[in-house]
Structure formats: structure tokens, C-alpha cells
Coordinates of C-alpha atoms in Angstrom, one line a residue:
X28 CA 6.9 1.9 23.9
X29 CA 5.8 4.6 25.8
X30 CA 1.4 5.0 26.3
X31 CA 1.1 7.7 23.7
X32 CA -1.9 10.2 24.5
X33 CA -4.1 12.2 22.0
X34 CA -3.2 16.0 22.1
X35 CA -6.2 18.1 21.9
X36 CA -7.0 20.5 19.1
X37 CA -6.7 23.5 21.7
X38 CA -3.1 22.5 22.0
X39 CA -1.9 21.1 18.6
X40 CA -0.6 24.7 17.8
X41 CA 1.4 25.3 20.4
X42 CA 3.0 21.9 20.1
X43 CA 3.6 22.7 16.2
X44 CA 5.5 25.6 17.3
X45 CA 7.9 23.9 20.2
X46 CA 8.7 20.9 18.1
X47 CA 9.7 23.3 15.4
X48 CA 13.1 23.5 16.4
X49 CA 15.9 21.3 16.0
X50 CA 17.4 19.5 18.5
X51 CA 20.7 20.8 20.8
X52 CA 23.6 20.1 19.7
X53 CA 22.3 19.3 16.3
X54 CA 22.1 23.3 15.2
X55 CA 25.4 22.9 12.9
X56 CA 24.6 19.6 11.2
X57 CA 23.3 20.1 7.8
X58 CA 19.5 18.5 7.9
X59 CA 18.9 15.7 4.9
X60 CA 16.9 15.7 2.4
X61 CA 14.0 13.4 2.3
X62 CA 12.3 11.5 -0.4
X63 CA 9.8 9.3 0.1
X64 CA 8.6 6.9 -3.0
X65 CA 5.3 4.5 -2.2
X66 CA 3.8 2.8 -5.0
X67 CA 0.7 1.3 -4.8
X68 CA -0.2 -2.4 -4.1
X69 CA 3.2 -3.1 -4.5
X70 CA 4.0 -6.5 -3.0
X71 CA 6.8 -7.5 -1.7
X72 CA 6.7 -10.6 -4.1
X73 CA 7.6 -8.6 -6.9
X74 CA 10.6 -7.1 -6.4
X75 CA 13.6 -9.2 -6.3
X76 CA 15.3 -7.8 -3.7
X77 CA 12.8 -10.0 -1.9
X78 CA 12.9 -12.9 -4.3
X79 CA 13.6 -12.8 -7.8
X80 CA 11.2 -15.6 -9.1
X81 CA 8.7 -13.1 -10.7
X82 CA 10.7 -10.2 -11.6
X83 CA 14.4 -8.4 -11.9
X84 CA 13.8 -4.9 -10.5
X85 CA 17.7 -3.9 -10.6
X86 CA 16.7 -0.3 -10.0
X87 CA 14.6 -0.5 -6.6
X88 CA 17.2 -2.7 -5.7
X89 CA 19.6 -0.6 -5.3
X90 CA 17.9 1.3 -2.6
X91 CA 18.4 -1.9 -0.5
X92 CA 22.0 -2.8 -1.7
X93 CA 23.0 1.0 -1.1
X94 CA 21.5 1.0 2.1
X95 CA 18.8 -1.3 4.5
X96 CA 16.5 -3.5 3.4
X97 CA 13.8 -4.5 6.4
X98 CA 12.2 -8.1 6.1
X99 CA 9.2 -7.4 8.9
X100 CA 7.5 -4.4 7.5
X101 CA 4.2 -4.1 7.9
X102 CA 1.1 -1.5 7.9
X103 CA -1.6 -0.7 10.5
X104 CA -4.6 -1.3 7.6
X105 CA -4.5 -2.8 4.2
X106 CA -5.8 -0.6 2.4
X107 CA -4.6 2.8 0.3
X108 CA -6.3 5.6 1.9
X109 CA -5.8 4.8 5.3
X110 CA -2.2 4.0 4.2
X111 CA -1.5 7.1 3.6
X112 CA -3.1 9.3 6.2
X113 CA -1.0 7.0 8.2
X114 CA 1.9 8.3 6.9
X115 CA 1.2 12.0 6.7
X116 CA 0.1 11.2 10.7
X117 CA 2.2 8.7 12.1
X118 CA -1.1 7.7 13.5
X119 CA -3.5 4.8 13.6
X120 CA -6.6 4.9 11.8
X121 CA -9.2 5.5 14.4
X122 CA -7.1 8.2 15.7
X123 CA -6.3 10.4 12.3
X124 CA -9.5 10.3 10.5
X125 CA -9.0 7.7 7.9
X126 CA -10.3 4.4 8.2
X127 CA -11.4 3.3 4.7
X128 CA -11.4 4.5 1.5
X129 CA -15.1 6.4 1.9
X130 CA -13.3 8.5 4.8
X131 CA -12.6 12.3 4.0
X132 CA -9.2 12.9 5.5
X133 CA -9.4 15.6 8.1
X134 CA -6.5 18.5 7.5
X135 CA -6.8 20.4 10.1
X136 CA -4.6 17.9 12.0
X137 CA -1.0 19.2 12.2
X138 CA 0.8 16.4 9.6
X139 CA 4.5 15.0 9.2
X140 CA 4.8 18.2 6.2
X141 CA 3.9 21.2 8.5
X142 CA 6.2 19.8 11.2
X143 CA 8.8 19.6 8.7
X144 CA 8.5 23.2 7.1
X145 CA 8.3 24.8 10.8
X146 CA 11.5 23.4 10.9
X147 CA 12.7 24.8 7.6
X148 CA 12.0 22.7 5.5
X149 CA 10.4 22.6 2.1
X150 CA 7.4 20.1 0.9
X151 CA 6.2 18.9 -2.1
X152 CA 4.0 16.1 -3.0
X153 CA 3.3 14.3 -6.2
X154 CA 1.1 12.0 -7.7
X155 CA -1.2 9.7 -5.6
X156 CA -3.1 11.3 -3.0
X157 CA -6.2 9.6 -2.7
X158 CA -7.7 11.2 0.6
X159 CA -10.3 12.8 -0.8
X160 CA -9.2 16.3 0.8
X161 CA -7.4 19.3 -0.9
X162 CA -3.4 18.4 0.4
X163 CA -2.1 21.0 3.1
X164 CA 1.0 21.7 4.0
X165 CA 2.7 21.4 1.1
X166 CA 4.8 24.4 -0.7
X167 CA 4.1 22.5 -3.8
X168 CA 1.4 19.6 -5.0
X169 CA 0.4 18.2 -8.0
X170 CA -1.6 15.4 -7.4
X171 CA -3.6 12.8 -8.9
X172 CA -7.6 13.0 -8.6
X173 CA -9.1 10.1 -7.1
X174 CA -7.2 6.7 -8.2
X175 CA -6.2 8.4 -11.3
X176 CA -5.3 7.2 -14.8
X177 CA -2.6 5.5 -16.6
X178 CA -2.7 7.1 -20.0
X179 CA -2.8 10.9 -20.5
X180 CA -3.9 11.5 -16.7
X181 CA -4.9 14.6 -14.9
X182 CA -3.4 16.2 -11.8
X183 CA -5.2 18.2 -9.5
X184 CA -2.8 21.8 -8.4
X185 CA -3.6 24.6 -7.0
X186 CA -4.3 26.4 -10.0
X187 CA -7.0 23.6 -10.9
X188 CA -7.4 20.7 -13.0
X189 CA -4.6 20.0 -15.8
X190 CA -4.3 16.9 -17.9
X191 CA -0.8 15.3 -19.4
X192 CA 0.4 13.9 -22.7
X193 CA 1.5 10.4 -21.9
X194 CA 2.3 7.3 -19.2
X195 CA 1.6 8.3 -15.1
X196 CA 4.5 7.2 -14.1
X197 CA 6.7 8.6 -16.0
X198 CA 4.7 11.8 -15.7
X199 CA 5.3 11.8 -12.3
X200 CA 9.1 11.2 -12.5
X201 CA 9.3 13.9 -14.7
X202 CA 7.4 16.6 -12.3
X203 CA 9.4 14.8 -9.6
X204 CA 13.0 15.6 -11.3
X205 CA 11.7 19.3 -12.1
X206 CA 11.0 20.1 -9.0
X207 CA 14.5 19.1 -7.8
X208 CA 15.7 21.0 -11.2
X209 CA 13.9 24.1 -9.7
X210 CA 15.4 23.7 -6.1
X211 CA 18.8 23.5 -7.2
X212 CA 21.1 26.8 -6.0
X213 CA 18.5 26.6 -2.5
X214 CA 19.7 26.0 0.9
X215 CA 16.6 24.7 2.3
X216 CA 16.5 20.8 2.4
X217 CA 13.2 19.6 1.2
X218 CA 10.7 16.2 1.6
X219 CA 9.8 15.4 -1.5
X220 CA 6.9 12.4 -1.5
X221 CA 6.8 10.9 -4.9
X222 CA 3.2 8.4 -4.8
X223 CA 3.1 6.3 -7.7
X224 CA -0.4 5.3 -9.1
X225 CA 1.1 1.7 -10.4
X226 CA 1.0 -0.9 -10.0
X227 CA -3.1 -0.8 -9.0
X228 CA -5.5 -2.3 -10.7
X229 CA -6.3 -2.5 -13.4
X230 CA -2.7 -3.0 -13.9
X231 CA -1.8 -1.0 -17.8
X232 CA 1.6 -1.1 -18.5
X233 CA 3.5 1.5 -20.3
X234 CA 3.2 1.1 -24.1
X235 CA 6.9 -0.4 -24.2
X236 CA 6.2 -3.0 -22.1
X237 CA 2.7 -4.3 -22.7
X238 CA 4.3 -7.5 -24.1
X239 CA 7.3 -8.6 -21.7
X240 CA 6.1 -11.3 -20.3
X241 CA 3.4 -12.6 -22.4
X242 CA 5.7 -15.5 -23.4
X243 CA 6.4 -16.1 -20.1
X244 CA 5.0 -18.9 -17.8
X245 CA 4.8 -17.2 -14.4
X246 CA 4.7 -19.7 -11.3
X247 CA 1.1 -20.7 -10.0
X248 CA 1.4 -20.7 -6.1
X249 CA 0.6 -23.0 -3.9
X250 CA -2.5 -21.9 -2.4
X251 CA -4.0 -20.7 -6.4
X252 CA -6.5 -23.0 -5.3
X253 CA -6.8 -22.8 -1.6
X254 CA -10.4 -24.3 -0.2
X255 CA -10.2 -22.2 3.0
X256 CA -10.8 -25.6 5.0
X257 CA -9.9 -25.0 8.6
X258 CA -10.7 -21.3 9.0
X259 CA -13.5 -19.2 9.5
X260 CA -15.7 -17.7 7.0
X261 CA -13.6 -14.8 6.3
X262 CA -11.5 -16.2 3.7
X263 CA -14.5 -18.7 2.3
X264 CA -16.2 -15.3 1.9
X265 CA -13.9 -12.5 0.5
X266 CA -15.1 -11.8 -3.1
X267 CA -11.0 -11.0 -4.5
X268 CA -10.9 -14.6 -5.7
X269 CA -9.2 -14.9 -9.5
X270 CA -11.2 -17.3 -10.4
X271 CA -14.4 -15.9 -10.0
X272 CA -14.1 -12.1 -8.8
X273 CA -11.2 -10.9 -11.4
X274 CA -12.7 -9.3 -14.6
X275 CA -12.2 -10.9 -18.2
X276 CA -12.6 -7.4 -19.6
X277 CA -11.0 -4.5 -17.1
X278 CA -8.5 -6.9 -15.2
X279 CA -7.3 -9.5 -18.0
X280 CA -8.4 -7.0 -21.1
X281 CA -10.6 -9.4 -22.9
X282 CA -13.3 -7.3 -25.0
X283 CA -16.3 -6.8 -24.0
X284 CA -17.6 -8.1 -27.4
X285 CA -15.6 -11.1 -27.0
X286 CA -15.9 -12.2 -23.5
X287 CA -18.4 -14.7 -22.4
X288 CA -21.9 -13.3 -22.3
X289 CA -23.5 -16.0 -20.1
X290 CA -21.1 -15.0 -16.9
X291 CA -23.7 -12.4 -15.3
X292 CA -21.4 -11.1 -12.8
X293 CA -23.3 -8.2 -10.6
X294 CA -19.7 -6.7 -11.2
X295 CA -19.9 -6.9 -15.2
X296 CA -21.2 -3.8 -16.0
X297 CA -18.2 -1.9 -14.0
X298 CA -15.9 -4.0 -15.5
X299 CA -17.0 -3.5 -18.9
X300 CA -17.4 0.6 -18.1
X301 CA -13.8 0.2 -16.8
X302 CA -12.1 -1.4 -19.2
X303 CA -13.6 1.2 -22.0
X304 CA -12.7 4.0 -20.1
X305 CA -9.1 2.7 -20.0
X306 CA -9.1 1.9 -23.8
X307 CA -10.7 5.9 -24.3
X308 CA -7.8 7.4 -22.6
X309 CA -5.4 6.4 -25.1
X310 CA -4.2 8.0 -27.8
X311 CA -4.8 6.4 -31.3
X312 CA -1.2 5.5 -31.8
X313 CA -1.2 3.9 -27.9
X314 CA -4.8 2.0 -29.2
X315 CA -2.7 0.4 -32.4
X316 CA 0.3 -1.0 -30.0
X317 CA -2.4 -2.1 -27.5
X318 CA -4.3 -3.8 -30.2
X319 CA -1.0 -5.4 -31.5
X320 CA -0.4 -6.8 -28.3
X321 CA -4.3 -7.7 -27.0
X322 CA -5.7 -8.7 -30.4
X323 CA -4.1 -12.0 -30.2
X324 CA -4.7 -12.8 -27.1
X325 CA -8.6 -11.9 -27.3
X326 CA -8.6 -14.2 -30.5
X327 CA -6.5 -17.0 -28.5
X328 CA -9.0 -16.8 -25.5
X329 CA -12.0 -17.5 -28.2
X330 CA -10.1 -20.3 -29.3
X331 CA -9.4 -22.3 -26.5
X332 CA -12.2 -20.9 -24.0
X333 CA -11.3 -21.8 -20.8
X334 CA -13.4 -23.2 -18.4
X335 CA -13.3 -24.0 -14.5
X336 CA -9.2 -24.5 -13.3
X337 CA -8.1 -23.7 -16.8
X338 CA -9.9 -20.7 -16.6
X339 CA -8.6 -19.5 -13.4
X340 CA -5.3 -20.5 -14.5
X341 CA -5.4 -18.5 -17.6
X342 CA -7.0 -15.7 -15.7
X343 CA -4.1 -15.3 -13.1
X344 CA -1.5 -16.0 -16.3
X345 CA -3.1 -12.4 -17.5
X346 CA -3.1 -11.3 -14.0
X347 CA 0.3 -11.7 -13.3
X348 CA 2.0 -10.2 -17.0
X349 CA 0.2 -7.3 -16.8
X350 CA 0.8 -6.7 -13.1
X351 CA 4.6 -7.7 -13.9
X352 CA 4.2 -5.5 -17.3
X353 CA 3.2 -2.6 -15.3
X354 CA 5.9 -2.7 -11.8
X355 CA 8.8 -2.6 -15.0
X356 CA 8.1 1.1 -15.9
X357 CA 8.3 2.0 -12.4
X358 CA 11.7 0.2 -11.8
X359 CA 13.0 2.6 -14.4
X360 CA 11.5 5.4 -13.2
X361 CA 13.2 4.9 -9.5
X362 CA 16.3 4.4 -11.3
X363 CA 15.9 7.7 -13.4
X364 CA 15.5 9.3 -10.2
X365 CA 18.5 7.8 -8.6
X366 CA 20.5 7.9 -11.1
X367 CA 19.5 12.7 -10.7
X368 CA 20.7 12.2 -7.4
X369 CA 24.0 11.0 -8.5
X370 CA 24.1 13.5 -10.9
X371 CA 23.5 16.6 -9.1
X372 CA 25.6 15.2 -5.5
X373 CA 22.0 15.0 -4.1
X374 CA 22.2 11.3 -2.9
X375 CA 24.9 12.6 0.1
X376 CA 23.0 13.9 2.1
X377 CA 19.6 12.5 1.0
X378 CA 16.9 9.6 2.6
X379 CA 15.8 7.7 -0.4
X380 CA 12.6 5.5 0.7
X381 CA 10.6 2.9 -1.3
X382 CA 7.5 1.3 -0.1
X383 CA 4.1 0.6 -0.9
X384 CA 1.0 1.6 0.6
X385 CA 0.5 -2.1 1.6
X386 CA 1.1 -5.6 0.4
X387 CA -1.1 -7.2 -2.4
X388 CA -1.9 -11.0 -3.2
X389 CA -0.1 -12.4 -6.5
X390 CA -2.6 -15.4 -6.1
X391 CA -1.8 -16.7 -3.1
X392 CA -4.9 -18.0 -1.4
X393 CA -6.6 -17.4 -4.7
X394 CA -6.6 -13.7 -4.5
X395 CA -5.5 -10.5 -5.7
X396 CA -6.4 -7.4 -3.9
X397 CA -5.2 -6.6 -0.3
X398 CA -7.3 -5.9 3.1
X399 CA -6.5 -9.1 5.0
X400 CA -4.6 -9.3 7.6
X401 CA -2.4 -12.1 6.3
X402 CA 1.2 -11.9 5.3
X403 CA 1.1 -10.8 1.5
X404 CA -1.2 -7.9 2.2
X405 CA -0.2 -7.0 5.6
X406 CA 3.2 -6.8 5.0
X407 CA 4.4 -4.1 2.6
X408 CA 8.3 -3.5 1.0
X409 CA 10.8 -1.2 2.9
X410 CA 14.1 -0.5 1.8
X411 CA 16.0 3.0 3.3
X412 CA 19.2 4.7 2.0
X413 CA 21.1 7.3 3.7
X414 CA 24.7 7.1 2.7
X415 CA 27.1 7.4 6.4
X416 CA 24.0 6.4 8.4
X417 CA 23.1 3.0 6.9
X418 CA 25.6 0.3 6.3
X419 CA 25.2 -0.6 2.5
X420 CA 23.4 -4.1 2.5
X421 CA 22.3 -4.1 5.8
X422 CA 19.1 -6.1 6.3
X423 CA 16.5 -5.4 9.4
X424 CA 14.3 -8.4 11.0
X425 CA 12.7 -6.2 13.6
X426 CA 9.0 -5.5 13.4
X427 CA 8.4 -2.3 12.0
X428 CA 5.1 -0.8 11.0
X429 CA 4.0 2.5 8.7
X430 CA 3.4 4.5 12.1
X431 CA 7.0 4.7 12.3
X432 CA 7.6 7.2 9.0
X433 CA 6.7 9.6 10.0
X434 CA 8.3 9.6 13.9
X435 CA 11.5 8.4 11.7
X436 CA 11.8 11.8 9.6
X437 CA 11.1 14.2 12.2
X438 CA 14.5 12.9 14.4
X439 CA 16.4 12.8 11.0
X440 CA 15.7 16.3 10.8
X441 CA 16.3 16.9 14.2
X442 CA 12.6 17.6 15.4
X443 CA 11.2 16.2 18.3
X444 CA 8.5 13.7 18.1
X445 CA 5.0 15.0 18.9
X446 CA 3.4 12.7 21.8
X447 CA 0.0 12.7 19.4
X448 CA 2.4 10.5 17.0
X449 CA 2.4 6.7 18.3
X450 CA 4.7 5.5 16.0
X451 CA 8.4 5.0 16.8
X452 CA 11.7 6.4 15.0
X453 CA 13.4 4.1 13.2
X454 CA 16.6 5.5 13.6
X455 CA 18.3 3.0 16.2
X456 CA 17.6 0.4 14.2
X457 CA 19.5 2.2 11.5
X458 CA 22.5 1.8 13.8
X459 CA 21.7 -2.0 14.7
X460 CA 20.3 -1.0 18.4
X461 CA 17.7 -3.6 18.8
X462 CA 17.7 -4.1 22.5
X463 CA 14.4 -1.9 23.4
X464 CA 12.2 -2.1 20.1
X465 CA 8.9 -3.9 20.4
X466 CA 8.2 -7.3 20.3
X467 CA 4.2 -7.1 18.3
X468 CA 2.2 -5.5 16.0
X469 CA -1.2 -3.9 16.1
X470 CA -3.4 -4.2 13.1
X471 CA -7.1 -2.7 12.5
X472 CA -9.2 -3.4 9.0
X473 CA -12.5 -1.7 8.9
X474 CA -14.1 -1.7 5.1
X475 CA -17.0 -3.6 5.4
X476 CA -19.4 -4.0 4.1
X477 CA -17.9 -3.0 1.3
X478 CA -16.2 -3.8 -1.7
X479 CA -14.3 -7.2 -2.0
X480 CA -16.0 -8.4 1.1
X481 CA -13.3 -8.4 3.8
X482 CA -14.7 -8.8 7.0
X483 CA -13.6 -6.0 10.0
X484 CA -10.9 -7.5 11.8
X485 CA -8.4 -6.3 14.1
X486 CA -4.8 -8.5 15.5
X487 CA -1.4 -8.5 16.7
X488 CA 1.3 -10.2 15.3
X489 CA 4.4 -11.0 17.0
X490 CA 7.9 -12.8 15.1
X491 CA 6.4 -16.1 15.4
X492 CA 2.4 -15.5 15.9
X493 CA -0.9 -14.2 14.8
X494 CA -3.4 -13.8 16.6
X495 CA -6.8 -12.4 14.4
X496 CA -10.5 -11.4 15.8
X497 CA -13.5 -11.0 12.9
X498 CA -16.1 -9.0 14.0
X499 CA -18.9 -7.2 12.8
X500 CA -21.7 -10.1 11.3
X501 CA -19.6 -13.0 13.0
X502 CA -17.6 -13.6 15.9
X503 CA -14.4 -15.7 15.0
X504 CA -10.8 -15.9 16.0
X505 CA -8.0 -17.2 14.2
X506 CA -4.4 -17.9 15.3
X507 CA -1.0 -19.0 13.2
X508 CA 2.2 -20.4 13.8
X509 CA 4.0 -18.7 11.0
X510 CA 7.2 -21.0 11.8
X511 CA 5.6 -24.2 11.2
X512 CA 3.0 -22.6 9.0
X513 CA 4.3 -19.7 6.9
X514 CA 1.3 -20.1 4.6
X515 CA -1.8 -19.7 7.3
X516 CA -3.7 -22.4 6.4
X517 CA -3.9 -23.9 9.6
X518 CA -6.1 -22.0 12.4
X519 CA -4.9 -23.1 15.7
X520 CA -6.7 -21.3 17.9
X521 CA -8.6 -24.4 19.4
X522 CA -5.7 -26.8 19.4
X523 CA -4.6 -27.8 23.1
X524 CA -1.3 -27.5 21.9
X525 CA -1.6 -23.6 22.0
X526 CA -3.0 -23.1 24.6
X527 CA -1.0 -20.6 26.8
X528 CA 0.5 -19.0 23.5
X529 CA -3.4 -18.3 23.3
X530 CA -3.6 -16.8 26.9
X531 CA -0.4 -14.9 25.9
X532 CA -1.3 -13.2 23.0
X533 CA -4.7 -12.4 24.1
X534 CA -3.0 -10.3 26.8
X535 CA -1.0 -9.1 24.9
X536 CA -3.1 -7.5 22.0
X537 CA -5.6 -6.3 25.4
X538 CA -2.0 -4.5 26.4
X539 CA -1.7 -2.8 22.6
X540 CA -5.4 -2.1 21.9
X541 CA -5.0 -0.2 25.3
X542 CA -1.9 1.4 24.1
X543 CA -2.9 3.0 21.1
X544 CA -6.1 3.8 22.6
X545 CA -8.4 1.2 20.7
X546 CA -11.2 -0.3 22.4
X547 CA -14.4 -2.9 22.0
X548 CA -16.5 0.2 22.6
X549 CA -14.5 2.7 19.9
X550 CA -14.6 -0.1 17.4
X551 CA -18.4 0.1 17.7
X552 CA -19.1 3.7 17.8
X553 CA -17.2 3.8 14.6
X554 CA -19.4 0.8 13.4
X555 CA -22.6 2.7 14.2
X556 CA -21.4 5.7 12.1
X557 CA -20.4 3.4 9.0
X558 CA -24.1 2.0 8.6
X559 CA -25.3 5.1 9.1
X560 CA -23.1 6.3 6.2
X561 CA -23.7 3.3 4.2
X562 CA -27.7 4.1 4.7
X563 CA -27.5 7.3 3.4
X564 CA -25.4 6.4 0.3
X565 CA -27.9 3.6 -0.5
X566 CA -30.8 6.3 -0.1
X567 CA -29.1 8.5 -2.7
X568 CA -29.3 5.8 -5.1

């Protein structure tokens, strides 16, 4: 990979303007259609294209069994916002403005949309946003505010607030399918981005399947009940722990009246003000199914009343239907909208992309949440069709990361890739042309203090390694053998045995920080201005 320099503000117009154009020899072939689908905390887990022990999701499936399915995807920062101005960018965090979910994303930088309509095309986004900003360059946007809601939710537009009768995702399905209803008879090809809310916490299924798999016994993993022995105190500290992080009343939908009211949380009080706020935005028929459904289980819970590994066990039980509950309604929703594409001759010439903003933790480790840079919530679902350009079934090993969306549209529409972008196109992988794509993976966390207690923490990861540095209140380094130790639970960064794989990877993350312009002395600039931030917020208080 090419060093990829910042562009300056003074010359990101011009640059807008020359990479506006398509490529030569490219003038007479019809540009695709894109449309890009990210959920939210979607692991890979739970889609059985991936593995089918937790769910059948015959729907997203098809996006991989009609076209490529990558098994190394990963993002540059677990965590939504940054996710997604990551995206827009093709950028890493420190460089595009977003590098938390506090972070205001900046939209005076020229994005992957305004590219794409100098080129001709037209751009719509719906549903998630979550950067805090009013969305530009888009011809059309109706997005969620904030997180957003499950039941009857409101969507920001341009001509204000408006609030819908019903689930979000299908809401969202349905304003995605109009808007292809209203393009038909144009010959402008479009990138339509269609962000899911679900499946993020606190994980409320649609009202048809609150109750599919509450007869169910969903496998415990392994590591439910990790101890964290052998590593720093990153993982001994992160406060996303089911057993005693997870809510009884917003996460697992216990009553407050019912729940346990010795357990005095610091959290309680949110989680109670969350879960009623959830219950409120129902309608009084959805509250009658819900209480059809919860009832029991609240008057099961009193009955047995948990306590210590039961507890937890019960608690992820909960977890894990609900989560399951909720990823159903968007498998039907993805194959609503494949199944327009059909339909109207659309899928031809159309990119079809699922992912998720990052990967999430179905208990492994004890968890749920993301922000780690460990496997289940560094590493996020891809799957791409494009019908002639991707051999159906075709699965992808290489290392690719979220900086590469973007880079990967622009040369399917024939633009050329903007230096500022440090991301690489995806294409020749698409055609099996391996022989010059990159052998690691840069990764840079950056909430904390914050919520769920994930230390800062930058890496690399290569096919084989990981190499991890905590920062910020400790000083600690952790490294993993993911052949002989798929599950990191056993830091090696002190063994002998390692030793030059050590040496290695240490020059080798200097080699990428350098690369995508990261440095000891950026990383605590940025630090400064977070307390200073976190000062001010505490002051308001």
C-alpha cells in the first residue's frame, strides 16, 4: 500500500472536481448501482452463513451464496460512530473526525456521497446515522435521531422531525423500497445506504417474533465464564460482563417492580429509565403481545431467582433470544429487498452489501457489547454481490478492513480514488488477484474513559498474529497466536518462544502507524482534548 497523505482543505475542492469523472475507456459502460446494508452490532456469529449454531438467516445468506463472502473482515474501531464516518471517509479515525461516540462528525470533508454524485450519481441514505451532524451529500435522507427506537420511531428529514406507525426495521425497508419505487423510469444509477438500527441493544424484536426462541436452549460458550488469568487488566476491567454489567430490566426485560431491589447497580436507574421508555413507545395492542410473552418469564424469574452462575446463565439465556428474536426481522427485511431487486431487473447491474458496523460479543469472554480489539468485536460480517463480477459462492481469506468501502465504490463507478482516502479497493480481490494485497491490519480504540470501561488501545493484526498496546492509565501489551489460540486467552508477549515474532510485529505496526499517519504524539494530543472534554461535561452536571 502506497503512504497515503492528508489533502488539505485548500485543495479538497479541486480534487472533488478531477475525480469526478469516470475513468477512460470506461465512458460506455453502464455504472452500477450501489446498495449498501450495515446493521448494527451484528456479529458474525449470528448469521449462518458463518455458522449456523445460533440462527438460520436464509435471506442474508443469499448475498454470500449469490456472490462473495469474506472470512477476514475487520473494522479500524469497534465502535458505531466511528464506524461509520469510516465509511462515508474511507478514512481512519484520527484522520476524519470521529473517534468515539461523543465526536461531532465534521461535513465539510468531501465524503464517498459527494464523490459519487459529481460523478452522476444519485444518494440517499436511510435509517441509522448516529454522527451527531445533519447528513450532507445526500439527494435524499431520512434518518434516525440518535440511536433511535424500535417501536413507532422518528426520523429526522429535511423537512424536520416525523415519527412512524410501527417496527424500525421494517420502516426502514419500506422507505428503502419507495425510494427505489420513485427512481424507477431514471437513468441515473444511485447509492442507496440502508443502516439498520437492530440488532443494538436493548435488542426488541418485532412483535411476531418476541417468542422464537424462548423454548430454545442457546449454546453457553466456552469462555461464559472466562477469569481473564494471563492478561492484563483490560479484560479483568471492562464493565460489558453478563453477569454483572447486563440489566435485568432494559437488557433481559425483567420489571422494574419485579427485579431484585438489593442489586444497587450505579447503572440501575438508566436501566430502569430505559426499559420504561421502551415499554412507552408501544402501542397498547404491541404492550398486550409483549406482556403475553414477558409475563411469564417475569413470574418464572420470581420463582426460581437465580443467583451467582445460574444467574449469569439465565441472564445470557435472555440475552441471546432476544438478540436472536431481534436479527430474524432483519433477515426478512434483506430478503424483501432482494427479492425488489429481482422484481424490477435491478439486481443486474446492482452491488448488494451487508455488513455491520462492527462485531459484537454473544458471551464469549463473558461479554456483550463491542470495543475490544479481540476477534468477535473486531471483526465484522461482509458478504458482496455483483452478478458477472463475483463468482457466486466465492469466499475471500484476505484481510480486508472498513477503509476499503469506500475506495471499493468509487472504482466500481469508475472514479478515481482520492489520495486523502487510505483505504484500498476491493475490486481485485473480486477477481481472485491476491498477489499484492497487504499482509496486516491497523486498529485504533479510543472511548475511555467512558462507558463499558474499554481501555484506549491500538494493534495490528496479521493472518496468524496480534499484537495489542493499552495505553492511557496503564501500560500493557498483549500478543496472540490465533492458530494455536483462536480464543486469546493466552498472552504471549513475554514467552521466549515469541520472541522474534515480537521483534517482527513491533516493526511492523511502527511501519503502519507511520502509514496512516498515527503517532505516540497524535494519540496524546487527542488524549489531552478528551479530558478536557470529559471536564467540561462533568462541570455541566
Amino acid at each position: 500500500m502506497q503512504l497515503k497523505k492528508v489533502i488539505s482543505s485548500v485543495l479538497l475542492g479541486s480534487v472533488l472536481f478531477s475525480c469526478g469523472n469516470p475513468k477512460k475507456g470506461m465512458e460506455d459502460v453502464q455504472p452500477p448501482n450501489i446498495i449498501y446494508i450495515m446493521s448494527d452490532d451484528h456479529a458474525y456469529q449470528a448469521i449462518s452463513a458463518y455458522d449456523s449454531t445460533l440462527i438460520h438467516t436464509p435471506n442474508i445468506d443469499r448475498i454470500a451464496n449469490e456472490g462473495m463472502r469474506f472470512d477476514q473482515a475487520y473494522v479500524t474501531n469497534s465502535i458505531c460512530s466511528p464506524s461509520r464516518a469510516v465509511t462515508l471517509t474511507g478514512k481512519m479515525s484520527h484522520l476524519n473526525s470521529v473517534k468515539d461516540n461523543l465526536d461531532i462528525f465534521d461535513t465539510t470533508q468531501v465524503t464517498l456521497p459527494m464523490y459519487l454524485k459529481k460523478a452522476g450519481y444519485e444518494t440517499a441514505i436511510i435509517g441509522k446515522w448516529h454522527l451527531k451532524s445533519t447528513p450532507q451529500g445526500f439527494d435524499h435522507w431520512e434518518v434516525l435521531p440518535d440511536q433511535g427506537d424500535y417501536y413507532q420511531p422518528d426520523f429526522r428529514t429535511p423537512k424536520g422531525m416525523i415519527q412512524e406507525e410501527g417496527y424500525v426495521t421494517d420502516i426502514i425497508t419500506d422507505k428503502a423500497i419507495d425510494y427505489l419505487e420513485k427512481k424507477k423510469g431514471k437513468d441515473e444509477p444511485f447509492m442507496l445506504m440502508v443502516h439498520h438500527k437492530a440488532p443494538h441493544r436493548e435488542w426488541m424484536a418485532a412483535m411476531e417474533h418476541l417468542n422464537a426462541f424462548h423454548d430454545e436452549k442457546i449454546k453457553e460458550p466456552t469462555t461464559l465464564f472466562d477469569t481473564y488469568e494471563g492478561r492484563g487488566t483490560a479484560a479483568k476491567e471492562a464493565e460489558m460482563r453478563i453477569s454483572n454489567h447486563m440489566g435485568l430490566t432494559n437488557d433481559n426485560k425483567i420489571s422494574p417492580d419485579v427485579r431484585d431491589k438489593t442489586n444497587h447497580s450505579p447503572f440501575m436507574g438508566w436501566y430502569d429509565w430505559a426499559y420504561n421508555k421502551n415499554i412507552d413507545r408501544m402501542t397498547d395492542e404491541e404492550k398486550e403481545k409483549w406482556e403475553e410473552v414477558y409475563g411469564p418469564i417475569n413470574k418464572n424469574f420470581q420463582k426460581i431467582n437465580p443467583k451467582g452462575k445460574n444467574l449469569t446463565r439465565w441472564k445470557y439465556q435472555r440475552y441471546m433470544q432476544d438478540y436472536l428474536g431481534t436479527l430474524l426481522s432483519v433477515d426478512d427485511n434483506i430478503g424483501r429487498l432482494l427479492d425488489y431487486l429481482d422484481e424490477t431487473g435491478l439486481s443486474e447491474n446492482t452491488i448488494v452489501v451487508y455488513t455491520s458496523d462492527q462485531g459484537f460479543y454473544l458471551g464469549e469472554h463473558g461479554w456483550f457489547d463491542k470495543r475490544f480489539m479481540y476477534e468477535q468485536s473486531f471483526r465484522t460480517p461482509l458478504m458482496i454481490r455483483w452478478p458477472e463480477h463475483i463468482q457466486a459462492g466465492a469466499v475471500n481469506k484476505e484481510l480486508v478492513q472498513n477503509i476499503d468501502y469506500a475506495p471499493t465504490f468509487l472504482e466500481a463507478a469508475g472514479v478515481d480514488i482520492p489520495e486523502e482516502m487510505q483505504g484500498e479497493s476491493l475490486l481485485p480481490l473480486f477477481e481472485d488477484k491476491t498477489d499484492k494485497w497487504r499482509d496486516a491490519l491497523y486498529y485504533h480504540y479510543y472511548e475511555y474513559p467512558g462507558i463499558h470501561g474499554v481501555k484506549r488501545h491500538y494493534g495490528i493484526k496479521t493472518k496468524r498474529y496480534k499484537l495489542i498496546h493499552f495505553y492511557y492509565d496503564v501500560d500493557e501489551w498483549e500478543l496472540y497466536d490465533l492458530d494455536q489460540d483462536p480464543n486469546e486467552m493466552n498472552n504471549v508477549y513475554n514467552s521466549p518462544k515469541y520472541a522474534s515474532v515480537k521483534m517482527s510485529l513491533h516493526k511492523k505496526l511502527d511501519q503502519l502507524r507511520e502509514e496512516y499517519l498515527d503517532s505516540d504524539a497524535l494519540t496524546q494530543q487527542m488524549l489531552k482534548a478528551d479530558l478536557e472534554r470529559l471536564r467540561k461535561l462533568e462541570e455541566k452536571k
